[in-house]
GROMACS .gro file of C-alpha atoms in nm:
model
  394
    1MET     CA    1   2.720  -0.859   1.444
    2THR     CA    2   2.808  -0.496   1.385
    3SER     CA    3   3.102  -0.260   1.416
    4SER     CA    4   2.908  -0.032   1.653
    5PRO     CA    5   2.968  -0.074   2.026
    6LEU     CA    6   2.759  -0.345   2.188
    7PRO     CA    7   2.523  -0.210   2.455
    8ARG     CA    8   2.537  -0.381   2.794
    9ILE     CA    9   2.178  -0.488   2.740
   10LEU     CA   10   2.278  -0.731   2.464
   11ARG     CA   11   2.375  -1.093   2.510
   12ARG     CA   12   2.752  -1.129   2.459
   13ARG     CA   13   2.917  -1.380   2.231
   14GLY     CA   14   3.036  -1.690   2.413
   15GLU     CA   15   2.782  -1.659   2.696
   16PRO     CA   16   2.593  -1.978   2.790
   17GLU     CA   17   2.299  -2.021   2.554
   18PHE     CA   18   2.083  -2.240   2.775
   19PRO     CA   19   1.758  -2.079   2.899
   20THR     CA   20   1.753  -1.920   3.242
   21PHE     CA   21   1.523  -2.023   3.525
   22LEU     CA   22   1.323  -1.703   3.471
   23GLU     CA   23   1.247  -1.805   3.113
   24LEU     CA   24   1.124  -2.144   3.235
   25PHE     CA   25   0.914  -1.967   3.497
   26PHE     CA   26   0.766  -1.742   3.229
   27ASP     CA   27   0.659  -2.044   3.025
   28LEU     CA   28   0.446  -2.173   3.313
   29VAL     CA   29   0.180  -1.911   3.246
   30TYR     CA   30   0.120  -2.082   2.912
   31ILE     CA   31  -0.015  -2.392   3.086
   32PHE     CA   32  -0.299  -2.168   3.202
   33MET     CA   33  -0.320  -2.003   2.860
   34PHE     CA   34  -0.349  -2.333   2.672
   35SER     CA   35  -0.604  -2.469   2.920
   36ARG     CA   36  -0.824  -2.162   2.870
   37LEU     CA   37  -0.806  -2.200   2.493
   38ALA     CA   38  -0.891  -2.572   2.511
   39ALA     CA   39  -1.181  -2.510   2.750
   40GLY     CA   40  -1.317  -2.251   2.508
   41LEU     CA   41  -1.322  -2.511   2.231
   42VAL     CA   42  -1.501  -2.764   2.451
   43GLY     CA   43  -1.795  -2.530   2.497
   44ASP     CA   44  -1.843  -2.474   2.124
   45LEU     CA   45  -1.687  -2.683   1.846
   46SER     CA   46  -1.836  -2.475   1.565
   47ALA     CA   47  -1.617  -2.351   1.280
   48ARG     CA   48  -1.671  -1.994   1.397
   49ASN     CA   49  -1.548  -2.064   1.750
   50ALA     CA   50  -1.254  -2.261   1.611
   51ALA     CA   51  -1.157  -1.956   1.406
   52GLN     CA   52  -1.191  -1.731   1.711
   53THR     CA   53  -0.977  -1.966   1.919
   54ALA     CA   54  -0.715  -1.971   1.643
   55VAL     CA   55  -0.693  -1.590   1.646
   56LEU     CA   56  -0.648  -1.586   2.025
   57LEU     CA   57  -0.386  -1.862   2.006
   58LEU     CA   58  -0.194  -1.670   1.738
   59ALA     CA   59  -0.189  -1.356   1.951
   60ALA     CA   60  -0.077  -1.548   2.259
   61TRP     CA   61   0.185  -1.735   2.057
   62TRP     CA   62   0.322  -1.410   1.916
   63VAL     CA   63   0.376  -1.276   2.267
   64TRP     CA   64   0.568  -1.593   2.352
   65VAL     CA   65   0.778  -1.576   2.034
   66LEU     CA   66   0.877  -1.213   2.084
   67THR     CA   67   0.966  -1.286   2.448
   68ALA     CA   68   1.179  -1.582   2.341
   69TRP     CA   69   1.352  -1.360   2.084
   70LEU     CA   70   1.395  -1.093   2.353
   71THR     CA   71   1.590  -1.325   2.583
   72ASP     CA   72   1.774  -1.470   2.284
   73LEU     CA   73   1.920  -1.140   2.167
   74PHE     CA   74   1.931  -0.949   2.496
   75ASN     CA   75   2.101  -1.043   2.823
   76PRO     CA   76   1.843  -1.241   3.027
   77ARG     CA   77   2.053  -1.204   3.342
   78LEU     CA   78   2.030  -0.825   3.340
   79PRO     CA   79   1.780  -0.703   3.605
   80LEU     CA   80   1.613  -0.471   3.352
   81ILE     CA   81   1.547  -0.759   3.112
   82GLN     CA   82   1.431  -0.983   3.397
   83ALA     CA   83   1.185  -0.717   3.514
   84THR     CA   84   1.059  -0.680   3.157
   85VAL     CA   85   0.999  -1.054   3.129
   86LEU     CA   86   0.802  -1.054   3.456
   87VAL     CA   87   0.582  -0.767   3.338
   88ILE     CA   88   0.519  -0.952   3.011
   89MET     CA   89   0.432  -1.261   3.213
   90PHE     CA   90   0.170  -1.066   3.407
   91GLY     CA   91   0.027  -0.923   3.086
   92THR     CA   92   0.008  -1.272   2.938
   93LEU     CA   93  -0.181  -1.388   3.246
   94VAL     CA   94  -0.434  -1.107   3.193
   95MET     CA   95  -0.471  -1.211   2.829
   96ALA     CA   96  -0.544  -1.567   2.941
   97ILE     CA   97  -0.802  -1.446   3.194
   98ALA     CA   98  -0.979  -1.251   2.918
   99ILE     CA   99  -0.988  -1.541   2.670
  100PRO     CA  100  -1.327  -1.699   2.757
  101ARG     CA  101  -1.505  -1.368   2.681
  102ALA     CA  102  -1.249  -1.212   2.447
  103PHE     CA  103  -1.512  -1.217   2.171
  104GLY     CA  104  -1.767  -1.082   2.416
  105THR     CA  105  -1.744  -0.829   2.696
  106HIS     CA  106  -1.369  -0.876   2.761
  107GLY     CA  107  -1.239  -0.791   2.416
  108TRP     CA  108  -1.102  -0.459   2.539
  109LEU     CA  109  -0.915  -0.634   2.823
  110PHE     CA  110  -0.748  -0.878   2.585
  111VAL     CA  111  -0.637  -0.599   2.349
  112ALA     CA  112  -0.522  -0.374   2.633
  113ALA     CA  113  -0.304  -0.650   2.780
  114TYR     CA  114  -0.169  -0.744   2.436
  115PHE     CA  115  -0.055  -0.393   2.353
  116ALA     CA  116   0.064  -0.312   2.706
  117ILE     CA  117   0.306  -0.603   2.669
  118HIS     CA  118   0.448  -0.462   2.346
  119LEU     CA  119   0.469  -0.107   2.478
  120VAL     CA  120   0.660  -0.217   2.787
  121ARG     CA  121   0.901  -0.429   2.586
  122ASP     CA  122   0.977  -0.163   2.325
  123SER     CA  123   1.004   0.116   2.583
  124VAL     CA  124   1.290  -0.085   2.735
  125LEU     CA  125   1.463  -0.207   2.420
  126ILE     CA  126   1.458   0.108   2.205
  127PRO     CA  127   1.629   0.337   2.460
  128GLY     CA  128   1.851   0.054   2.581
  129THR     CA  129   2.014   0.012   2.238
  130ARG     CA  130   2.052   0.378   2.143
  131VAL     CA  131   2.435   0.350   2.123
  132ASN     CA  132   2.399   0.086   1.853
  133ARG     CA  133   2.170   0.215   1.580
  134PRO     CA  134   2.150  -0.104   1.368
  135ILE     CA  135   2.031  -0.306   1.666
  136GLN     CA  136   1.801  -0.029   1.787
  137ALA     CA  137   1.647  -0.018   1.438
  138ARG     CA  138   1.524  -0.374   1.485
  139SER     CA  139   1.312  -0.275   1.785
  140ILE     CA  140   1.190   0.039   1.609
  141ARG     CA  141   1.075  -0.171   1.313
  142VAL     CA  142   0.880  -0.405   1.543
  143PHE     CA  143   0.726  -0.106   1.721
  144PHE     CA  144   0.629   0.052   1.388
  145TRP     CA  145   0.439  -0.258   1.280
  146PHE     CA  146   0.252  -0.282   1.607
  147GLY     CA  147   0.151   0.076   1.537
  148VAL     CA  148   0.012  -0.045   1.206
  149THR     CA  149  -0.198  -0.319   1.367
  150VAL     CA  150  -0.322  -0.120   1.667
  151GLY     CA  151  -0.602   0.016   1.447
  152PRO     CA  152  -0.770  -0.316   1.362
  153TRP     CA  153  -0.707  -0.454   1.711
  154VAL     CA  154  -0.877  -0.155   1.880
  155ALA     CA  155  -1.149  -0.131   1.617
  156GLY     CA  156  -1.222  -0.500   1.668
  157ALA     CA  157  -1.263  -0.448   2.041
  158LEU     CA  158  -1.525  -0.182   1.971
  159VAL     CA  159  -1.744  -0.401   1.751
  160ASP     CA  160  -1.901  -0.744   1.794
  161GLY     CA  161  -1.951  -1.069   1.610
  162THR     CA  162  -1.811  -1.128   1.265
  163ALA     CA  163  -1.666  -0.777   1.240
  164ARG     CA  164  -1.443  -0.840   1.542
  165LEU     CA  165  -1.330  -1.176   1.408
  166VAL     CA  166  -1.241  -1.026   1.069
  167LEU     CA  167  -1.055  -0.726   1.212
  168TRP     CA  168  -0.859  -0.931   1.464
  169SER     CA  169  -0.777  -1.194   1.202
  170ILE     CA  170  -0.629  -0.923   0.980
  171ALA     CA  171  -0.438  -0.773   1.274
  172VAL     CA  172  -0.278  -1.097   1.391
  173ALA     CA  173  -0.197  -1.200   1.032
  174VAL     CA  174  -0.012  -0.871   0.983
  175ASP     CA  175   0.168  -0.913   1.317
  176LEU     CA  176   0.305  -1.253   1.220
  177GLY     CA  177   0.345  -1.181   0.850
  178SER     CA  178   0.543  -0.860   0.898
  179ALA     CA  179   0.802  -1.054   1.097
  180ARG     CA  180   0.838  -1.309   0.821
  181ILE     CA  181   0.940  -1.035   0.577
  182GLY     CA  182   1.166  -0.856   0.826
  183TRP     CA  183   0.935  -0.572   0.939
  184PRO     CA  184   0.999  -0.340   0.640
  185THR     CA  185   0.981   0.018   0.770
  186PRO     CA  186   1.004   0.355   0.594
  187ARG     CA  187   1.362   0.494   0.599
  188LEU     CA  188   1.486   0.195   0.803
  189GLY     CA  189   1.434  -0.084   0.550
  190ARG     CA  190   1.391  -0.436   0.678
  191THR     CA  191   1.568  -0.670   0.918
  192GLU     CA  192   1.758  -0.946   0.742
  193LEU     CA  193   1.648  -1.259   0.923
  194ALA     CA  194   1.954  -1.438   0.785
  195SER     CA  195   2.167  -1.209   1.001
  196GLN     CA  196   2.260  -1.294   1.358
  197ILE     CA  197   1.928  -1.192   1.504
  198PHE     CA  198   1.905  -1.540   1.658
  199THR     CA  199   2.181  -1.715   1.849
  200GLY     CA  200   2.073  -2.069   1.761
  201ALA     CA  201   2.095  -2.319   2.045
  202HIS     CA  202   1.909  -2.102   2.295
  203LEU     CA  203   1.605  -2.046   2.074
  204SER     CA  204   1.593  -2.411   1.970
  205GLU     CA  205   1.579  -2.512   2.335
  206ARG     CA  206   1.307  -2.255   2.403
  207HIS     CA  207   1.088  -2.411   2.134
  208ARG     CA  208   1.138  -2.755   2.284
  209GLN     CA  209   1.039  -2.619   2.623
  210ILE     CA  210   0.716  -2.457   2.507
  211PHE     CA  211   0.615  -2.786   2.346
  212ILE     CA  212   0.676  -2.959   2.679
  213ILE     CA  213   0.462  -2.691   2.845
  214SER     CA  214   0.178  -2.771   2.605
  215LEU     CA  215   0.208  -3.138   2.701
  216GLY     CA  216   0.195  -3.027   3.065
  217GLU     CA  217  -0.149  -2.884   2.991
  218LEU     CA  218  -0.252  -3.226   2.856
  219ILE     CA  219  -0.139  -3.389   3.181
  220LEU     CA  220  -0.340  -3.128   3.372
  221THR     CA  221  -0.649  -3.215   3.168
  222VAL     CA  222  -0.604  -3.586   3.239
  223GLY     CA  223  -0.548  -3.524   3.610
  224ILE     CA  224  -0.855  -3.305   3.646
  225GLY     CA  225  -1.063  -3.556   3.452
  226LEU     CA  226  -0.946  -3.847   3.664
  227ALA     CA  227  -1.008  -3.657   3.988
  228ALA     CA  228  -1.366  -3.585   3.879
  229SER     CA  229  -1.432  -3.935   3.745
  230ASP     CA  230  -1.528  -4.101   4.077
  231PHE     CA  231  -1.319  -4.382   3.930
  232GLU     CA  232  -1.594  -4.484   3.693
  233VAL     CA  233  -1.441  -4.751   3.471
  234SER     CA  234  -1.521  -4.589   3.136
  235ARG     CA  235  -1.391  -4.248   3.241
  236VAL     CA  236  -1.076  -4.397   3.395
  237ALA     CA  237  -1.020  -4.578   3.066
  238ALA     CA  238  -1.060  -4.248   2.879
  239CYS     CA  239  -0.807  -4.081   3.111
  240THR     CA  240  -0.564  -4.368   3.057
  241ILE     CA  241  -0.590  -4.342   2.678
  242ALA     CA  242  -0.554  -3.963   2.696
  243LEU     CA  243  -0.239  -4.005   2.903
  244ALA     CA  244  -0.106  -4.256   2.649
  245ASN     CA  245  -0.171  -3.996   2.381
  246ALA     CA  246   0.042  -3.741   2.569
  247LEU     CA  247   0.322  -3.998   2.599
  248LEU     CA  248   0.303  -4.073   2.227
  249LEU     CA  249   0.327  -3.703   2.139
  250PHE     CA  250   0.626  -3.667   2.370
  251GLN     CA  251   0.802  -3.968   2.223
  252MET     CA  252   0.732  -3.870   1.862
  253TYR     CA  253   0.859  -3.515   1.911
  254PHE     CA  254   1.177  -3.602   2.095
  255HIS     CA  255   1.247  -3.916   1.891
  256ARG     CA  256   1.291  -3.690   1.590
  257ILE     CA  257   1.481  -3.427   1.789
  258ARG     CA  258   1.728  -3.694   1.902
  259GLN     CA  259   1.779  -3.797   1.540
  260LEU     CA  260   1.840  -3.437   1.435
  261LEU     CA  261   2.093  -3.391   1.715
  262ALA     CA  262   2.279  -3.714   1.638
  263PRO     CA  263   2.652  -3.673   1.562
  264ASP     CA  264   2.605  -3.729   1.188
  265ALA     CA  265   2.324  -3.473   1.174
  266VAL     CA  266   2.449  -3.191   1.397
  267SER     CA  267   2.682  -3.042   1.138
  268THR     CA  268   2.391  -2.991   0.901
  269VAL     CA  269   2.132  -2.879   1.155
  270GLU     CA  270   2.365  -2.622   1.312
  271ARG     CA  271   2.384  -2.443   0.978
  272VAL     CA  272   2.012  -2.364   0.999
  273ARG     CA  273   1.932  -2.056   1.205
  274PRO     CA  274   1.604  -2.097   1.396
  275GLY     CA  275   1.384  -1.813   1.275
  276THR     CA  276   1.021  -1.737   1.208
  277ALA     CA  277   0.958  -2.060   1.016
  278THR     CA  278   1.072  -2.269   1.314
  279SER     CA  279   0.835  -2.077   1.540
  280TYR     CA  280   0.546  -2.118   1.299
  281THR     CA  281   0.594  -2.495   1.275
  282HIS     CA  282   0.592  -2.526   1.653
  283LEU     CA  283   0.276  -2.314   1.657
  284VAL     CA  284   0.103  -2.578   1.442
  285MET     CA  285   0.219  -2.857   1.674
  286VAL     CA  286   0.105  -2.671   1.985
  287ALA     CA  287  -0.229  -2.595   1.819
  288GLY     CA  288  -0.267  -2.969   1.769
  289VAL     CA  289  -0.202  -3.029   2.138
  290VAL     CA  290  -0.463  -2.766   2.235
  291VAL     CA  291  -0.722  -2.939   2.014
  292ILE     CA  292  -0.626  -3.277   2.163
  293SER     CA  293  -0.674  -3.134   2.512
  294ALA     CA  294  -1.022  -3.014   2.418
  295SER     CA  295  -1.112  -3.355   2.274
  296ASP     CA  296  -0.976  -3.525   2.588
  297MET     CA  297  -1.210  -3.315   2.804
  298LEU     CA  298  -1.505  -3.416   2.587
  299VAL     CA  299  -1.425  -3.788   2.578
  300ILE     CA  300  -1.344  -3.810   2.950
  301GLY     CA  301  -1.681  -3.645   3.021
  302ARG     CA  302  -1.872  -3.885   2.792
  303PRO     CA  303  -1.670  -4.184   2.667
  304PHE     CA  304  -1.962  -4.368   2.505
  305GLY     CA  305  -2.262  -4.280   2.296
  306ALA     CA  306  -2.282  -4.121   1.953
  307ALA     CA  307  -1.993  -3.898   1.856
  308PRO     CA  308  -2.107  -3.567   1.702
  309PRO     CA  309  -1.921  -3.456   1.387
  310GLY     CA  310  -1.742  -3.181   1.579
  311TRP     CA  311  -1.607  -3.437   1.826
  312ILE     CA  312  -1.474  -3.654   1.545
  313VAL     CA  313  -1.300  -3.357   1.384
  314ALA     CA  314  -1.141  -3.265   1.717
  315ILE     CA  315  -1.032  -3.618   1.813
  316LEU     CA  316  -0.869  -3.683   1.474
  317GLY     CA  317  -0.780  -3.322   1.391
  318GLY     CA  318  -0.559  -3.267   1.696
  319PRO     CA  319  -0.317  -3.551   1.608
  320ALA     CA  320  -0.336  -3.445   1.241
  321LEU     CA  321  -0.227  -3.090   1.329
  322PHE     CA  322   0.062  -3.228   1.535
  323LEU     CA  323   0.176  -3.449   1.247
  324LEU     CA  324   0.146  -3.158   1.004
  325GLY     CA  325   0.350  -2.929   1.228
  326SER     CA  326   0.619  -3.191   1.282
  327CYS     CA  327   0.644  -3.253   0.906
  328LEU     CA  328   0.680  -2.880   0.842
  329PHE     CA  329   0.943  -2.852   1.117
  330ASP     CA  330   1.142  -3.138   0.971
  331PHE     CA  331   1.128  -2.980   0.626
  332VAL     CA  332   1.245  -2.644   0.765
  333VAL     CA  333   1.542  -2.808   0.938
  334THR     CA  334   1.644  -3.075   0.688
  335GLY     CA  335   1.480  -2.978   0.362
  336ARG     CA  336   1.325  -3.324   0.343
  337ILE     CA  337   0.974  -3.464   0.384
  338LEU     CA  338   0.908  -3.700   0.675
  339TRP     CA  339   0.704  -3.954   0.480
  340PRO     CA  340   0.584  -4.176   0.770
  341ARG     CA  341   0.413  -3.874   0.926
  342VAL     CA  342   0.266  -3.766   0.595
  343LEU     CA  343   0.123  -4.117   0.565
  344GLY     CA  344  -0.014  -4.087   0.919
  345LEU     CA  345  -0.190  -3.765   0.815
  346VAL     CA  346  -0.344  -3.937   0.514
  347VAL     CA  347  -0.462  -4.231   0.725
  348LEU     CA  348  -0.628  -4.003   0.981
  349GLY     CA  349  -0.812  -3.823   0.702
  350ALA     CA  350  -0.916  -4.148   0.534
  351LEU     CA  351  -1.052  -4.290   0.859
  352GLY     CA  352  -1.271  -3.988   0.929
  353PRO     CA  353  -1.582  -4.095   0.731
  354ALA     CA  354  -1.598  -4.428   0.918
  355MET     CA  355  -1.571  -4.278   1.266
  356PRO     CA  356  -1.943  -4.200   1.323
  357LEU     CA  357  -1.987  -4.576   1.369
  358LEU     CA  358  -1.768  -4.569   1.682
  359PRO     CA  359  -1.810  -4.416   2.029
  360PRO     CA  360  -1.578  -4.127   2.126
  361LEU     CA  361  -1.348  -4.351   2.333
  362ALA     CA  362  -1.294  -4.589   2.041
  363ILE     CA  363  -1.217  -4.296   1.807
  364MET     CA  364  -0.952  -4.181   2.052
  365VAL     CA  365  -0.805  -4.532   2.050
  366VAL     CA  366  -0.792  -4.526   1.670
  367ALA     CA  367  -0.611  -4.190   1.671
  368ASN     CA  368  -0.359  -4.326   1.920
  369LEU     CA  369  -0.301  -4.637   1.709
  370VAL     CA  370  -0.224  -4.423   1.404
  371LEU     CA  371   0.032  -4.225   1.605
  372LEU     CA  372   0.180  -4.545   1.750
  373LEU     CA  373   0.215  -4.711   1.410
  374THR     CA  374   0.375  -4.395   1.269
  375LEU     CA  375   0.628  -4.396   1.552
  376ILE     CA  376   0.702  -4.768   1.501
  377VAL     CA  377   0.764  -4.716   1.129
  378GLU     CA  378   1.002  -4.429   1.204
  379THR     CA  379   1.185  -4.632   1.468
  380VAL     CA  380   1.238  -4.952   1.273
  381ALA     CA  381   1.295  -4.798   0.929
  382PRO     CA  382   1.652  -4.701   0.838
  383ARG     CA  383   1.718  -4.341   0.929
  384SER     CA  384   1.759  -4.127   0.620
  385ARG     CA  385   2.077  -3.927   0.590
  386LEU     CA  386   2.032  -3.553   0.626
  387THR     CA  387   2.128  -3.328   0.338
  388SER     CA  388   2.493  -3.230   0.352
  389ALA     CA  389   2.462  -2.902   0.166
  390PRO     CA  390   2.415  -2.585   0.375
  391LEU     CA  391   2.049  -2.492   0.413
  392PRO     CA  392   1.918  -2.134   0.400
  393ALA     CA  393   1.796  -1.950   0.710
  394ARG     CA  394   1.424  -1.995   0.763
   0.00000   0.00000   0.00000
């Protein structure tokens, strides 16, 4: 990695790359986070509220990504790193608590928790890597860019309405975008993401785990809906179809992962370092799951009757976002387009205009059928060979 001495705080070469129990424990707070985001969508399916929810999801996702990168590069078994992860977990919990009124009276609480997380992390990492200036420079660059975005974040908390949405949208876009270009910083330059900033197997597993966590939130939604249904036939049917949807998402995600990890594919996939692009594609998939959870709550509450346009967009849009994210992920890893899922996206879009004729429960069935047919096509069709040429870091 570098000729400078490696600080004790760093993960050593050859150490086990599987996630620790503390990292799995940290992920549990995101079940609560995703449920709060989905519940916020249920109350208001307007385009404005969807945009606000997207901003909050991006901020929450960025905390998760930086924590995953933290335990990827630094020694997660070191007590100092473990304590840092626990503090970040508490800050994330506070962010989730603030979400329902983050664009109201709790905007300051959301911003305070968001920046407290970053201050705690960087106050540990910057001094902890002082004997290795190249590695320390990475944390300084990240800290510099959070200093850039603190202005719009704080300014947004001090205003209301559209002004807050615009300022926070700019702030979170800069947070994520600066990472994509390596956090260019005066006098320090930028971090080369093609360098060994990521160890590979560990971060790949972390992304798989956060997707499982998002599915856990779907199961929670189904369980709560079934418990409150009084076993009314229509609502039990809605819960059953929602559970089938979660199973389909699970199978579609891991069906492709198993293909990518097959013996004839591993040599190619291992040449791709999981970086920002991998995180962004999982963000799209998880966003799809959050939207699906919101639509599940709506349909379980009222399976029949006319479906408002917002409901139709949510019921079909959630699976569409998942398919889009999985297509982008596959392209990042293999450089190829997963055509069955692209076709599934097209079919969902084409079916949209006809959906007002159906009740919400039937629309959910249609969405599930599209996912099921997509999975069947992928399963029975001959598996395409992955590219053999080395792929660039993404």
